[in-house]
Tab-separated table of C-alpha atoms in Angstrom:
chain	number	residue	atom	x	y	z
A	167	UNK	CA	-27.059	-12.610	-49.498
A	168	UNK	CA	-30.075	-11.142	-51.172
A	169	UNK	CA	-32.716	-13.147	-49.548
A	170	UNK	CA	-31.098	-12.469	-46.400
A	171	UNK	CA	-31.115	-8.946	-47.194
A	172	UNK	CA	-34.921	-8.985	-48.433
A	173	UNK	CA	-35.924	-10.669	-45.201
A	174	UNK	CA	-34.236	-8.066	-42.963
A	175	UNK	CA	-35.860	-5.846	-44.757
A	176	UNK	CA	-39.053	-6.977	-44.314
A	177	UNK	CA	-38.871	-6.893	-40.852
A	178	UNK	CA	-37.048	-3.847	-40.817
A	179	UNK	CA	-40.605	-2.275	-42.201
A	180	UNK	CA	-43.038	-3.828	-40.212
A	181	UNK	CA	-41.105	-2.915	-36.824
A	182	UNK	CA	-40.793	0.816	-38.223
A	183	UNK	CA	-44.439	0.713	-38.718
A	184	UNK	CA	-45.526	-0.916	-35.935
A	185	UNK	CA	-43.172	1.141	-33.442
A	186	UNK	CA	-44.169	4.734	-35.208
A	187	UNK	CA	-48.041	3.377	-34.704
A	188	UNK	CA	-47.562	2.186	-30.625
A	189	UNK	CA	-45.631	5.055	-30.363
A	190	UNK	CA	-47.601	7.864	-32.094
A	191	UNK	CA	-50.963	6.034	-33.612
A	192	UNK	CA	-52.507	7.603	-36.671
A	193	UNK	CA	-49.428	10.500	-36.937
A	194	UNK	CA	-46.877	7.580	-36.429
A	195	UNK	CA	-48.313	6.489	-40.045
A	196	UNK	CA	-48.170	9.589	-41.491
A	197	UNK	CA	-44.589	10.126	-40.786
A	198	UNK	CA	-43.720	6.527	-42.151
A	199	UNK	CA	-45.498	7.694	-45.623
A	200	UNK	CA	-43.529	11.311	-44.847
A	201	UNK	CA	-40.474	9.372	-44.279
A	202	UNK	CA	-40.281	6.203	-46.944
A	203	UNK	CA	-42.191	8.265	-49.709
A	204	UNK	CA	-39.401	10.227	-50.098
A	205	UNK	CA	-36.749	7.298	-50.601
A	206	UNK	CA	-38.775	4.840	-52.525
A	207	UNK	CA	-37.769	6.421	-55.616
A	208	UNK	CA	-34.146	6.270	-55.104
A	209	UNK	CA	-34.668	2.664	-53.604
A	210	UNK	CA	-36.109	1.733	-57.119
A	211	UNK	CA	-33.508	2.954	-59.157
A	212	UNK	CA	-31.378	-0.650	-58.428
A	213	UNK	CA	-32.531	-3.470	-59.796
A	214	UNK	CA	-31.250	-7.138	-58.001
A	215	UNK	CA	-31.630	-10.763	-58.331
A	216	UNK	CA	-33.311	-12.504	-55.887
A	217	UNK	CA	-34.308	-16.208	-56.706
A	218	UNK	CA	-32.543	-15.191	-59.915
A	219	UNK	CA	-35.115	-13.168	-60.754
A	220	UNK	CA	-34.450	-9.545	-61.885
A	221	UNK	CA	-36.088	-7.242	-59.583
A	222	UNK	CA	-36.327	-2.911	-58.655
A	223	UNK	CA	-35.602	-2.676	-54.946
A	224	UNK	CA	-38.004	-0.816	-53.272
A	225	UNK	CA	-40.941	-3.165	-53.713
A	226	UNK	CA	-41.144	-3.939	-49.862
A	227	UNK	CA	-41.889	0.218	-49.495
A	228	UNK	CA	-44.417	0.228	-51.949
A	229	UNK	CA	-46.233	-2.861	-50.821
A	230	UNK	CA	-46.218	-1.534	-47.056
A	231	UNK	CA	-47.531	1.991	-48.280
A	232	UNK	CA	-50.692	-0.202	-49.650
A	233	UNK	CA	-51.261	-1.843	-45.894
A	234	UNK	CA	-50.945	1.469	-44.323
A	235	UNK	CA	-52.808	3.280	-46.462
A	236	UNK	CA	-55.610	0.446	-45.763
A	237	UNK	CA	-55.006	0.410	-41.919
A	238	UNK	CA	-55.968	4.356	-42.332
A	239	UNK	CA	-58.787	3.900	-44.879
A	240	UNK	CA	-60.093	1.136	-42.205
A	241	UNK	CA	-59.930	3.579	-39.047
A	242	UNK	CA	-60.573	7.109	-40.535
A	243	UNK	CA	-62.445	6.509	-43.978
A	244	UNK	CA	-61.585	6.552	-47.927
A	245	UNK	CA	-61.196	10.609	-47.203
A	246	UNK	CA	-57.277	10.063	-45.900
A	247	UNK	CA	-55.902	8.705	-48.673
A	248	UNK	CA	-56.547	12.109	-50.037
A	249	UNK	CA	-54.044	13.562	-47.321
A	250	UNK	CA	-51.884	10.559	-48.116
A	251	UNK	CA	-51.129	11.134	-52.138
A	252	UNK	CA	-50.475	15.473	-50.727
A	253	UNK	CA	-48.109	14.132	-48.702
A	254	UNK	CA	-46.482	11.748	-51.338
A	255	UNK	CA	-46.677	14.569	-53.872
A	256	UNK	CA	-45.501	17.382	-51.425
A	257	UNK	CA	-42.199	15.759	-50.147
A	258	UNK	CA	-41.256	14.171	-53.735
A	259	UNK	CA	-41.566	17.979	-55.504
A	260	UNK	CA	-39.564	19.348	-52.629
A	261	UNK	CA	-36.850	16.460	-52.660
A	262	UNK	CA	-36.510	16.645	-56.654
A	263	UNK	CA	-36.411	20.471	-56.569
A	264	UNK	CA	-33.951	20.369	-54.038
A	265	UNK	CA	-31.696	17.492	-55.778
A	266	UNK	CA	-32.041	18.521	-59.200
A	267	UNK	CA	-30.654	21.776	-58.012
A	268	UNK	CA	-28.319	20.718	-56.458
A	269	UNK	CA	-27.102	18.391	-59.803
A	270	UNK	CA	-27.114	21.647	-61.947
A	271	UNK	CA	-25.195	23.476	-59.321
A	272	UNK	CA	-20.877	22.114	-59.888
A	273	UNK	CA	-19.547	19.819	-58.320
A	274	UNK	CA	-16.694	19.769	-55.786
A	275	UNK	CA	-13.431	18.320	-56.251
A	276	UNK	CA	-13.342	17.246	-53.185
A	277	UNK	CA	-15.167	13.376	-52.735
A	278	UNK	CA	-15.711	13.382	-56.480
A	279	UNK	CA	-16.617	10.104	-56.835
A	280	UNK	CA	-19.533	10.194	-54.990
A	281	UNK	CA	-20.450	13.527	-55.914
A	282	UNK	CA	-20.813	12.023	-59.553
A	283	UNK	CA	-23.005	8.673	-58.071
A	284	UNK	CA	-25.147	11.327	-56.168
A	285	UNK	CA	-25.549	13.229	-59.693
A	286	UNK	CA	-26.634	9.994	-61.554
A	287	UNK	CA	-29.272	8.609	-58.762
A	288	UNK	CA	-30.818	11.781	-59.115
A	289	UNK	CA	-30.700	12.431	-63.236
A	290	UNK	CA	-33.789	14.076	-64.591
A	291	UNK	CA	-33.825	11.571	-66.917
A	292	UNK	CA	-34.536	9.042	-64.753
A	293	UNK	CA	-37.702	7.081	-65.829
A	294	UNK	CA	-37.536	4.697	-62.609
A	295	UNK	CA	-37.723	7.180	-60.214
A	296	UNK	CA	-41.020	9.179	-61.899
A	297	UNK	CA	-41.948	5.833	-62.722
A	298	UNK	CA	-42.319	4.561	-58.707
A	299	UNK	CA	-43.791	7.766	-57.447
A	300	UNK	CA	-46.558	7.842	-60.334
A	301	UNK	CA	-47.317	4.333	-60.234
A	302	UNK	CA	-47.597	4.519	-56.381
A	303	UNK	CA	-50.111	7.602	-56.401
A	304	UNK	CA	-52.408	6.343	-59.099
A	305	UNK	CA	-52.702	2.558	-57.299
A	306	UNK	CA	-53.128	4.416	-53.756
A	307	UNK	CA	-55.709	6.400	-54.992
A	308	UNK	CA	-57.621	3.322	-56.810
A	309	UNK	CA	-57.015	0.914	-54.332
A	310	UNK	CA	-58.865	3.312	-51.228
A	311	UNK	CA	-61.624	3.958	-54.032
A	312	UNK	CA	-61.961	-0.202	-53.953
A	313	UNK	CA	-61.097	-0.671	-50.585
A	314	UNK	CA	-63.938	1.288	-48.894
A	315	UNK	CA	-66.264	-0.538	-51.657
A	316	UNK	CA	-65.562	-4.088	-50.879
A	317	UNK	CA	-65.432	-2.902	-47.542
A	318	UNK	CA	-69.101	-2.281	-47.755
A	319	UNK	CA	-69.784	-5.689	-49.203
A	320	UNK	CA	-67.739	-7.664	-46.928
A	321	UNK	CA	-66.196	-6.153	-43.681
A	322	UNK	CA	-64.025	-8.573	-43.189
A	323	UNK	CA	-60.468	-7.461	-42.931
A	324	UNK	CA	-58.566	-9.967	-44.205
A	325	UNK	CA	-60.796	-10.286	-47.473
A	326	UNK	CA	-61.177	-6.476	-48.136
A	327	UNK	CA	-57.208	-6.518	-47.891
A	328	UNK	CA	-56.366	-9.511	-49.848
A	329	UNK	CA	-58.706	-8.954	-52.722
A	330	UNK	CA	-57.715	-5.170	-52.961
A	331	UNK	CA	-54.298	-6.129	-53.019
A	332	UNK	CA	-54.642	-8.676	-55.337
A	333	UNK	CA	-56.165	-6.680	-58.061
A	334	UNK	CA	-53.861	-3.669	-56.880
A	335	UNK	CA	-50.395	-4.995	-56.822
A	336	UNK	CA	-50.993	-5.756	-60.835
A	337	UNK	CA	-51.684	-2.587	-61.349
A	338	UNK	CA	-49.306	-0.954	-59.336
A	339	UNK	CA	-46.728	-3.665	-60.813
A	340	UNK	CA	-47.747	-2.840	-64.657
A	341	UNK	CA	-48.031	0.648	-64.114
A	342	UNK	CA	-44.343	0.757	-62.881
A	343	UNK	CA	-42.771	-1.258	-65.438
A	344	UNK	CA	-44.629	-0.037	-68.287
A	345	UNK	CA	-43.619	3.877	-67.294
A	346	UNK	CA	-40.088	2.725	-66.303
A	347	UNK	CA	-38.799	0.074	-69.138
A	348	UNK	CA	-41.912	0.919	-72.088
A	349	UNK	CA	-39.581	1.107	-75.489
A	350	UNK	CA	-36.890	0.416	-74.255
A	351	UNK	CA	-36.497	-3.701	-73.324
A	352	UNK	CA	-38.878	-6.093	-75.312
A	353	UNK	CA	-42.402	-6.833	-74.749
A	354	UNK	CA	-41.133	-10.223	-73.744
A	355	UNK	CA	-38.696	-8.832	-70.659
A	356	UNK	CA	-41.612	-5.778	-69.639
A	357	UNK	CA	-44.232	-8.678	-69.230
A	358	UNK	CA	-41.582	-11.121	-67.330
A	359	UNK	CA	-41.036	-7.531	-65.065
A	360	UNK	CA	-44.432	-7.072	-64.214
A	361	UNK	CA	-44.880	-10.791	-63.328
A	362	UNK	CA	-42.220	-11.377	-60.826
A	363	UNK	CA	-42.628	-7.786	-59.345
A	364	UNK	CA	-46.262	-8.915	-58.746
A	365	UNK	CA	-45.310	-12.279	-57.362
A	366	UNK	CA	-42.898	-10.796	-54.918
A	367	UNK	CA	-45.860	-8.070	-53.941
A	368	UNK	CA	-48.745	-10.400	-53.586
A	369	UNK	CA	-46.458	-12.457	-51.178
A	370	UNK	CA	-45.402	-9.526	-48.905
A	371	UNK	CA	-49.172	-8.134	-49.082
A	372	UNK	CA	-50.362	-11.831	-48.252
A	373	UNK	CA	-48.037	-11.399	-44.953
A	374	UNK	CA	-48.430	-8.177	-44.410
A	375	UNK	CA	-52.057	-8.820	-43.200
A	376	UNK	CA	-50.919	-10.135	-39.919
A	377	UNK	CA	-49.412	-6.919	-39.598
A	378	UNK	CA	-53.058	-5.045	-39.744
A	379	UNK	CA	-54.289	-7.617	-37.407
A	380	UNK	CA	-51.518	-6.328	-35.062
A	381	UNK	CA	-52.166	-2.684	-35.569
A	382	UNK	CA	-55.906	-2.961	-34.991
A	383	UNK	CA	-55.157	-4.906	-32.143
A	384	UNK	CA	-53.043	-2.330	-30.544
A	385	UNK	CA	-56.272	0.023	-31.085
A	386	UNK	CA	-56.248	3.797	-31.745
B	141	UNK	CA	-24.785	30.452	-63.123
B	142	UNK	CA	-24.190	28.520	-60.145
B	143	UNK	CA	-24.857	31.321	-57.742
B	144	UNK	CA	-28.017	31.761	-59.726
B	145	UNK	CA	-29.010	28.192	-58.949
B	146	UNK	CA	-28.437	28.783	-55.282
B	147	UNK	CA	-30.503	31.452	-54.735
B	148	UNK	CA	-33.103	30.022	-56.529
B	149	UNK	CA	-33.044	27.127	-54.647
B	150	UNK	CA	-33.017	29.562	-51.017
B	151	UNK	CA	-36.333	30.787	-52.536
B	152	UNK	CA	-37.673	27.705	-53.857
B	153	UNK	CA	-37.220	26.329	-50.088
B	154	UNK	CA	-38.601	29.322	-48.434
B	155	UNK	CA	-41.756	28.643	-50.755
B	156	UNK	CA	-42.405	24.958	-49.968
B	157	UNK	CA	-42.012	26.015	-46.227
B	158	UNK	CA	-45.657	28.147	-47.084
B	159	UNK	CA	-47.530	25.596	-49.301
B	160	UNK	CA	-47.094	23.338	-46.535
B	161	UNK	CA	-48.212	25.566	-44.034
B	162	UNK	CA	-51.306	25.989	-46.801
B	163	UNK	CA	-52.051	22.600	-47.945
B	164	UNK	CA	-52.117	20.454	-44.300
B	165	UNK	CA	-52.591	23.818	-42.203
B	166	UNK	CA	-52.050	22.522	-38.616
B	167	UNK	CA	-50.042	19.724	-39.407
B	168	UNK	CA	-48.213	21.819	-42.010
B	169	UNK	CA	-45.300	22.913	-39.705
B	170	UNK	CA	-44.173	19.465	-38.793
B	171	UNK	CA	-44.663	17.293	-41.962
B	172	UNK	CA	-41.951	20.718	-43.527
B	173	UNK	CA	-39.951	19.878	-40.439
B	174	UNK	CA	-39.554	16.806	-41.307
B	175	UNK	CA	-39.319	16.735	-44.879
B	176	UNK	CA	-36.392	19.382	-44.675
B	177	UNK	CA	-34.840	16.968	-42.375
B	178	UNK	CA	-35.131	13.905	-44.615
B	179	UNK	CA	-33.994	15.896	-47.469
B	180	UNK	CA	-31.113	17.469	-45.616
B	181	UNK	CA	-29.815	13.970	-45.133
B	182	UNK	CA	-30.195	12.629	-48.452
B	183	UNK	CA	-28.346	15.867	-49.774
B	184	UNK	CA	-25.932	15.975	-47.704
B	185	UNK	CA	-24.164	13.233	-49.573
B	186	UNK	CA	-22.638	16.111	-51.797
B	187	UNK	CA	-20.468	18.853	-52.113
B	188	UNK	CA	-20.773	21.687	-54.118
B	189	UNK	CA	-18.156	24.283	-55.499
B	190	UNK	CA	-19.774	27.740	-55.331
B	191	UNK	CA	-17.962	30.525	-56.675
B	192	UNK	CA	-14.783	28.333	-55.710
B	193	UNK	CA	-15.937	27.739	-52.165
B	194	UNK	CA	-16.968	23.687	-51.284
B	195	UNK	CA	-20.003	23.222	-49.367
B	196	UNK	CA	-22.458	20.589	-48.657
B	197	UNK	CA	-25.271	20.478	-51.026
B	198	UNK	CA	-27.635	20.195	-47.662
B	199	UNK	CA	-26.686	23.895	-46.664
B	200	UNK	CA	-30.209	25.352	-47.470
B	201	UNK	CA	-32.003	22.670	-46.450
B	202	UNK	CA	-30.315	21.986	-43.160
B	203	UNK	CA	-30.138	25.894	-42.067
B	204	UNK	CA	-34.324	25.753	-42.577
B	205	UNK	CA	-34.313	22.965	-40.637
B	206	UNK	CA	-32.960	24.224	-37.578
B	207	UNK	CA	-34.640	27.262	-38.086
B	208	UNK	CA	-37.611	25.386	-37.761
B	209	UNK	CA	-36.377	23.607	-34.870
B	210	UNK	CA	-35.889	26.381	-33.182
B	211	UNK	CA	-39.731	27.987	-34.119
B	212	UNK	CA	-40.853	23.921	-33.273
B	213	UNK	CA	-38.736	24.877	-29.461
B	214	UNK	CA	-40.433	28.132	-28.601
B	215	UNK	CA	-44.099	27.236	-30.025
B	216	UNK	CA	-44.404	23.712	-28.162
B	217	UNK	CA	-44.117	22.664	-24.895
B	218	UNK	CA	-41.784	21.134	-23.353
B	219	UNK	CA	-43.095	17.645	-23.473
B	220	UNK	CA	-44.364	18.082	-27.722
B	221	UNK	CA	-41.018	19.285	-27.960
B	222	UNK	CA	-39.173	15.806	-26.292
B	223	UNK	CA	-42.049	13.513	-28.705
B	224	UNK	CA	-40.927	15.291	-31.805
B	225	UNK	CA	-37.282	14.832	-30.793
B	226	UNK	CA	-37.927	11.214	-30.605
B	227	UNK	CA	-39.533	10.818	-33.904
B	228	UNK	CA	-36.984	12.899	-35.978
B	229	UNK	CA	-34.182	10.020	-34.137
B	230	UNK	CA	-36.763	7.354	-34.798
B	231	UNK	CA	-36.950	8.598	-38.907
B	232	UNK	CA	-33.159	9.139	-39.090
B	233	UNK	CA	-32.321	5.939	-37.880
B	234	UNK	CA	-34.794	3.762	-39.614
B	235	UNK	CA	-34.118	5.801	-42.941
B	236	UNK	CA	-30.198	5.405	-42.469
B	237	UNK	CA	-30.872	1.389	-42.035
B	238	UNK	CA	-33.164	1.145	-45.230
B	239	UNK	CA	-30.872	2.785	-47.217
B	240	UNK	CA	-27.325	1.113	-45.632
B	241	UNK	CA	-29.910	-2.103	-46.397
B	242	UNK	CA	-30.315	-1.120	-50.132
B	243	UNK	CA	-26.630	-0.695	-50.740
B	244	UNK	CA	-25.850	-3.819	-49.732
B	245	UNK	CA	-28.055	-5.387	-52.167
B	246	UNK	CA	-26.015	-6.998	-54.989
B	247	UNK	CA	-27.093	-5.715	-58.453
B	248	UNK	CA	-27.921	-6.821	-61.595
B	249	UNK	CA	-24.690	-7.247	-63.678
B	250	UNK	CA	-26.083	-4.472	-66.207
B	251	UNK	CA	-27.106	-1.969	-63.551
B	252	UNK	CA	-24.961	0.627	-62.647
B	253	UNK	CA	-27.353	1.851	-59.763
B	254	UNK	CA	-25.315	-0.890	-57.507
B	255	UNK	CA	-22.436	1.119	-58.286
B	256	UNK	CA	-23.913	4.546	-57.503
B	257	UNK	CA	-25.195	3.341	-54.486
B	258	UNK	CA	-22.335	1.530	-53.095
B	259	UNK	CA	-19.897	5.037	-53.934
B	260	UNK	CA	-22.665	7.454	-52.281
B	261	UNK	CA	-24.140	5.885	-49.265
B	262	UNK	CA	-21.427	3.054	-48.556
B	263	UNK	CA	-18.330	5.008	-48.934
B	264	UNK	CA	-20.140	7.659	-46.975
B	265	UNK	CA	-21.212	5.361	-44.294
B	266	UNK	CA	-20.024	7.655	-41.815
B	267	UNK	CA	-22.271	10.294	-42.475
B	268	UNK	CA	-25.246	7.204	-42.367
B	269	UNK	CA	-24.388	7.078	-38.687
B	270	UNK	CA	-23.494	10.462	-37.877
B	271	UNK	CA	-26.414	12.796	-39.215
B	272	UNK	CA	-29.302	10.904	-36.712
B	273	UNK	CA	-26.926	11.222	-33.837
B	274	UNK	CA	-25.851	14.836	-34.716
B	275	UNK	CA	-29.566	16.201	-35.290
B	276	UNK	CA	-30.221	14.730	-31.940
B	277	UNK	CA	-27.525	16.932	-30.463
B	278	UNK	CA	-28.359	19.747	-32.677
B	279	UNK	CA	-31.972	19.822	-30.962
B	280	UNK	CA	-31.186	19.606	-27.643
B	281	UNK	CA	-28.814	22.298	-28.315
B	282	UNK	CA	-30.877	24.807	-29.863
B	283	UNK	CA	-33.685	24.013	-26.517
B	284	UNK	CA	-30.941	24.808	-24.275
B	285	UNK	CA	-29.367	27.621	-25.886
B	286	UNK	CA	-32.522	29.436	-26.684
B	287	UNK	CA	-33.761	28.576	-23.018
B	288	UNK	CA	-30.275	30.390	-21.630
B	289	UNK	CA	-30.075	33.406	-24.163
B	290	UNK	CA	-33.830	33.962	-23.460
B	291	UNK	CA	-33.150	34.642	-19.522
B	292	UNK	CA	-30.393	37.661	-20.786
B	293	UNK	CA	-32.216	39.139	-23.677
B	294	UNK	CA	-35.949	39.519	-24.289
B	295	UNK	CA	-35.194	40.944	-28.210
B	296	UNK	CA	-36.654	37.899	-30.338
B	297	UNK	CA	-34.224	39.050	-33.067
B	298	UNK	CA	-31.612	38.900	-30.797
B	299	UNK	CA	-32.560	35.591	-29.291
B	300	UNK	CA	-33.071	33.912	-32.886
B	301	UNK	CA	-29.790	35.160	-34.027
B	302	UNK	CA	-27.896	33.954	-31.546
B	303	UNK	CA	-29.741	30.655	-30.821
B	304	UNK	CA	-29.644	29.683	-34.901
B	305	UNK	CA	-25.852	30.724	-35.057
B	306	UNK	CA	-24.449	28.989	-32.008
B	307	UNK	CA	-26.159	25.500	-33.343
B	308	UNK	CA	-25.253	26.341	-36.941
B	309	UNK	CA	-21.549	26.641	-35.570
B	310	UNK	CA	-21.972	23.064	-33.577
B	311	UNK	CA	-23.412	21.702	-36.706
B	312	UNK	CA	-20.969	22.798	-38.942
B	313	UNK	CA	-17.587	21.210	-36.869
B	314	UNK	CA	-19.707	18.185	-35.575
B	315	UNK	CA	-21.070	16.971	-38.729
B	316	UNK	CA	-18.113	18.000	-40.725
B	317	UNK	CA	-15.483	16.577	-38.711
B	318	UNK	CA	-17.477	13.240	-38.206
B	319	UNK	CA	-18.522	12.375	-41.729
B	320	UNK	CA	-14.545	13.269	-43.219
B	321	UNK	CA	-12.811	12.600	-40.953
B	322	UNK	CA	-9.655	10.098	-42.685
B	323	UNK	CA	-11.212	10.430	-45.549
B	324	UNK	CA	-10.014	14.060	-46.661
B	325	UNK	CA	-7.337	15.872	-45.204
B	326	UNK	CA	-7.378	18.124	-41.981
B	327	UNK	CA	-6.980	21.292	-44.090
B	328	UNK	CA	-9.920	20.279	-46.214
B	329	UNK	CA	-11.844	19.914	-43.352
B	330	UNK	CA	-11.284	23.056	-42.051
B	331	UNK	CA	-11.982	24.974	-44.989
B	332	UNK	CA	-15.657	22.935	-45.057
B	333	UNK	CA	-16.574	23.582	-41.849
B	334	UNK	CA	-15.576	27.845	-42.189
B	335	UNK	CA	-17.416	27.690	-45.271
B	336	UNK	CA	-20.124	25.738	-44.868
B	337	UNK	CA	-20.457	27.825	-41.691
B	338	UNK	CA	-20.444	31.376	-43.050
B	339	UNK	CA	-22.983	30.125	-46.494
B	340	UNK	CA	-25.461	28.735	-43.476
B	341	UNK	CA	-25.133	31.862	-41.329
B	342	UNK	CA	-26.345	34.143	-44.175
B	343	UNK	CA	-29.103	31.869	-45.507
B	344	UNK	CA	-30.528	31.646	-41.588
B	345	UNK	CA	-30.156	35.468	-41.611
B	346	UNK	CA	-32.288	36.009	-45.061
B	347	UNK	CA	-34.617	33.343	-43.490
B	348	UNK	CA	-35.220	35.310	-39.884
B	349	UNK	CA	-37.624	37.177	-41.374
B	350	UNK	CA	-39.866	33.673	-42.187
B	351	UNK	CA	-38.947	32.536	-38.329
B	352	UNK	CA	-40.414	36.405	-37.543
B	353	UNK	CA	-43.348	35.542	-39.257
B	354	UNK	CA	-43.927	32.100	-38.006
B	355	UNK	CA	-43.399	33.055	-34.497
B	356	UNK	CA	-46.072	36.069	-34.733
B	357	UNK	CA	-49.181	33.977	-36.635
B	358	UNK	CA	-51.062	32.460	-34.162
B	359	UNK	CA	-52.412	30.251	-36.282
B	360	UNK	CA	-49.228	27.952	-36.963
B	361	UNK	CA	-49.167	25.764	-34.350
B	362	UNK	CA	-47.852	22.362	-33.462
């Protein structure tokens, strides 16, 4: 059921992307970062099994938000990612302000039991959900800084985007884990974490690439 | 306390709706737009009790919202105005698939974020399907409202008033009645929509004064 589920997904993210670009270009990108940055924290907050491997949903997000923050380092310069990390930043602050508010606030009797799920998901003590958004701004920001570098070198597309998401998915991946689960499972289970969350990244990153060849062949 | 937190949370919105406008200047008007409608969606998965009253925790959010809509209607043309239709339909649906997607997803057997999940978003599937469909409504109504009011007055106070509280009205039954419906009873419902109603009619009126300002500076544009 998972892998079914992860494979819809998948899809689900490249047609998003690719209809918002066809549709919109460069602003069609911006509102998928508008749009997904402000549920990838709540996405991340359940962890699955897929392969029987423990998992944080939300991976799929956060390796797209790597390929379109490449497609616009590759068409308007390193300069946009700046624009990028605002918007992450922007939308999360508002969206946490506005929740967290809203938690503090009573709730209703009426539909209590989801009133009490919605007041969980979005607990200020929720390491998963800081730990997404901060992993995802400090990787974006790295991985233009190394993008538009090998870019320089090599201007190939596919190698500028495999070896900047090779080196950036660890990060991203330790980053994550280490803010989210640090202390609090063993050094054994946080390295295990990191691994598979990497393995599952590189591989949707490795496919993702026909997915920039598409975009760039669409033009802007 | 709780009215407290409201308020706060009226200013706090008002607020964001300016360091927008300041941080991505042009674009600043839409990317609030649609943040305030992604947010209204994900909050309106919860109802508050406010001084005894139950309303949707979305309230603020969504009465900015179509106040923006209806500053988005008068400041673009037609055609910008159809194109940014599109893409808040385009968001809502692709945001209520992800996250109908991620609640499927069988957990871990020591998470209890499956759980949380599956009681917000899939025992509240209704409102998964019903908030794209009823924004979409909601903004053609406020373009054809504001379009019909503005041919018998020429008082922008007048004409924001009565645009914003005619959709906030059509809001309040549609989305009410669609995302409750046989799940609480009819008298419940009823007391949602009148209250969620009167709440959104005073925050749009405290927030008139933003659309006022909006409307005059030339340099917030689409």
């Amino acid at each position: 059921m998972n892998i079914v589920l992860l494979i819809i997904e998948i899809l689900l993210s490249y047609l998003t992307i690719l209809l918002l670009y066809k549709k919109n270009k460069i602003e069609g990108l911006y509102l998928w970062i508008l749009t997904f940055s402000l549920i990838i924290g709540i996405l991340s907050q359940k962890s699955v099994e897929i392969f029987d491997l423990e998992i944080n949903l939300g991976f799929v997000t956060n390796t797209m938000f790597f390929i379109v923050s490449n497609i616009l380092v590759q068409k308007k310069g390193p300069e946009e990612v700046k624009k990028v990390l605002s918007i992450i930043i922007v939308s999360n602050v508002i969206l946490f302000t506005m929740s967290i508010t809203s938690i503090l606030i009573s709730n209703s009797n009426i539909n209590l039991i989801s009133n009490d799920a919605y007041n969980q998901i979005y607990n200020l003590n929720n390491r998963i959900y800081f730990a997404s958004i901060l992993s995802l701004i400090i990787s974006l920001y790295l991985n233009s800084v190394m993008y538009h570098q090998i870019r320089q070198l090599k201007n190939k597309l596919w190698i500028t985007n495999l070896l900047t998401n090779i080196i950036m998915q660890l990060i991203e991946s330790t980053l994550f884990c280490i803010i989210a689960y640090a202390f609090k499972i063993s050094f054994i289970n946080l390295v295990e974490l990191i691994v598979i969350r990497y393995i599952f990244k590189i591989i949707i990153s490795i496919i993702s690439i026909l997915l920039i060849y598409r975009i760039n062949k669409i033009g802007s | 306390m709780n009215i407290m937190l409201f308020i706060l949370m009226i200013i706090l919105a008002m607020f964001f709706v300016f360091i927008s406008l300041s941080l991505f200047e042009k674009e600043g008007l839409k990317y609030v737009y649609i943040i305030y409608n992604i947010v209204s969606f994900i909050t309106s998965f919860k109802i508050l009790e406010l001084a005894s009253i139950n309303i949707n925790a979305s309230i603020i959010t969504s009465s900015l919202f179509y106040l923006l809509t209806y500053i988005i209607s008068i400041k673009s043309s037609e055609e910008e105005y159809k194109k940014i239709i599109k893409q808040t339909l385009c968001i809502n649906i692709f945001l209520a698939i992800s996250i109908f997607i991620a609640s499927l997803y069988i957990g871990t057997v020591n998470g209890n974020s499956a759980i949380n999940m599956k009681y917000l978003y899939l025992y509240n599937y209704k409102i998964l399907i019903s908030y794209p469909i009823l924004t979409l409504v909601n903004q053609l109504a406020i373009f054809i409202i504001y379009n019909n009011i503005k041919e018998v007055t020429k008082s922008e106070i007048k004409n924001t008033s009565l645009s914003c509280l005619t959709t906030l009205m059509l809001d309040s039954i549609l989305f009410n009645t669609f995302s409750y419906i046989f799940k609480l009873d009819f008298a419940e419902i009823i007391a949602l929509i009148l209250s969620n109603y009167l709440i959104k009619v005073l925050i749009t009126l405290i927030y008139i004064f933003i659309a006022k300002l909006l409307l005059n500076n030339k340099k917030v544009k689409l």
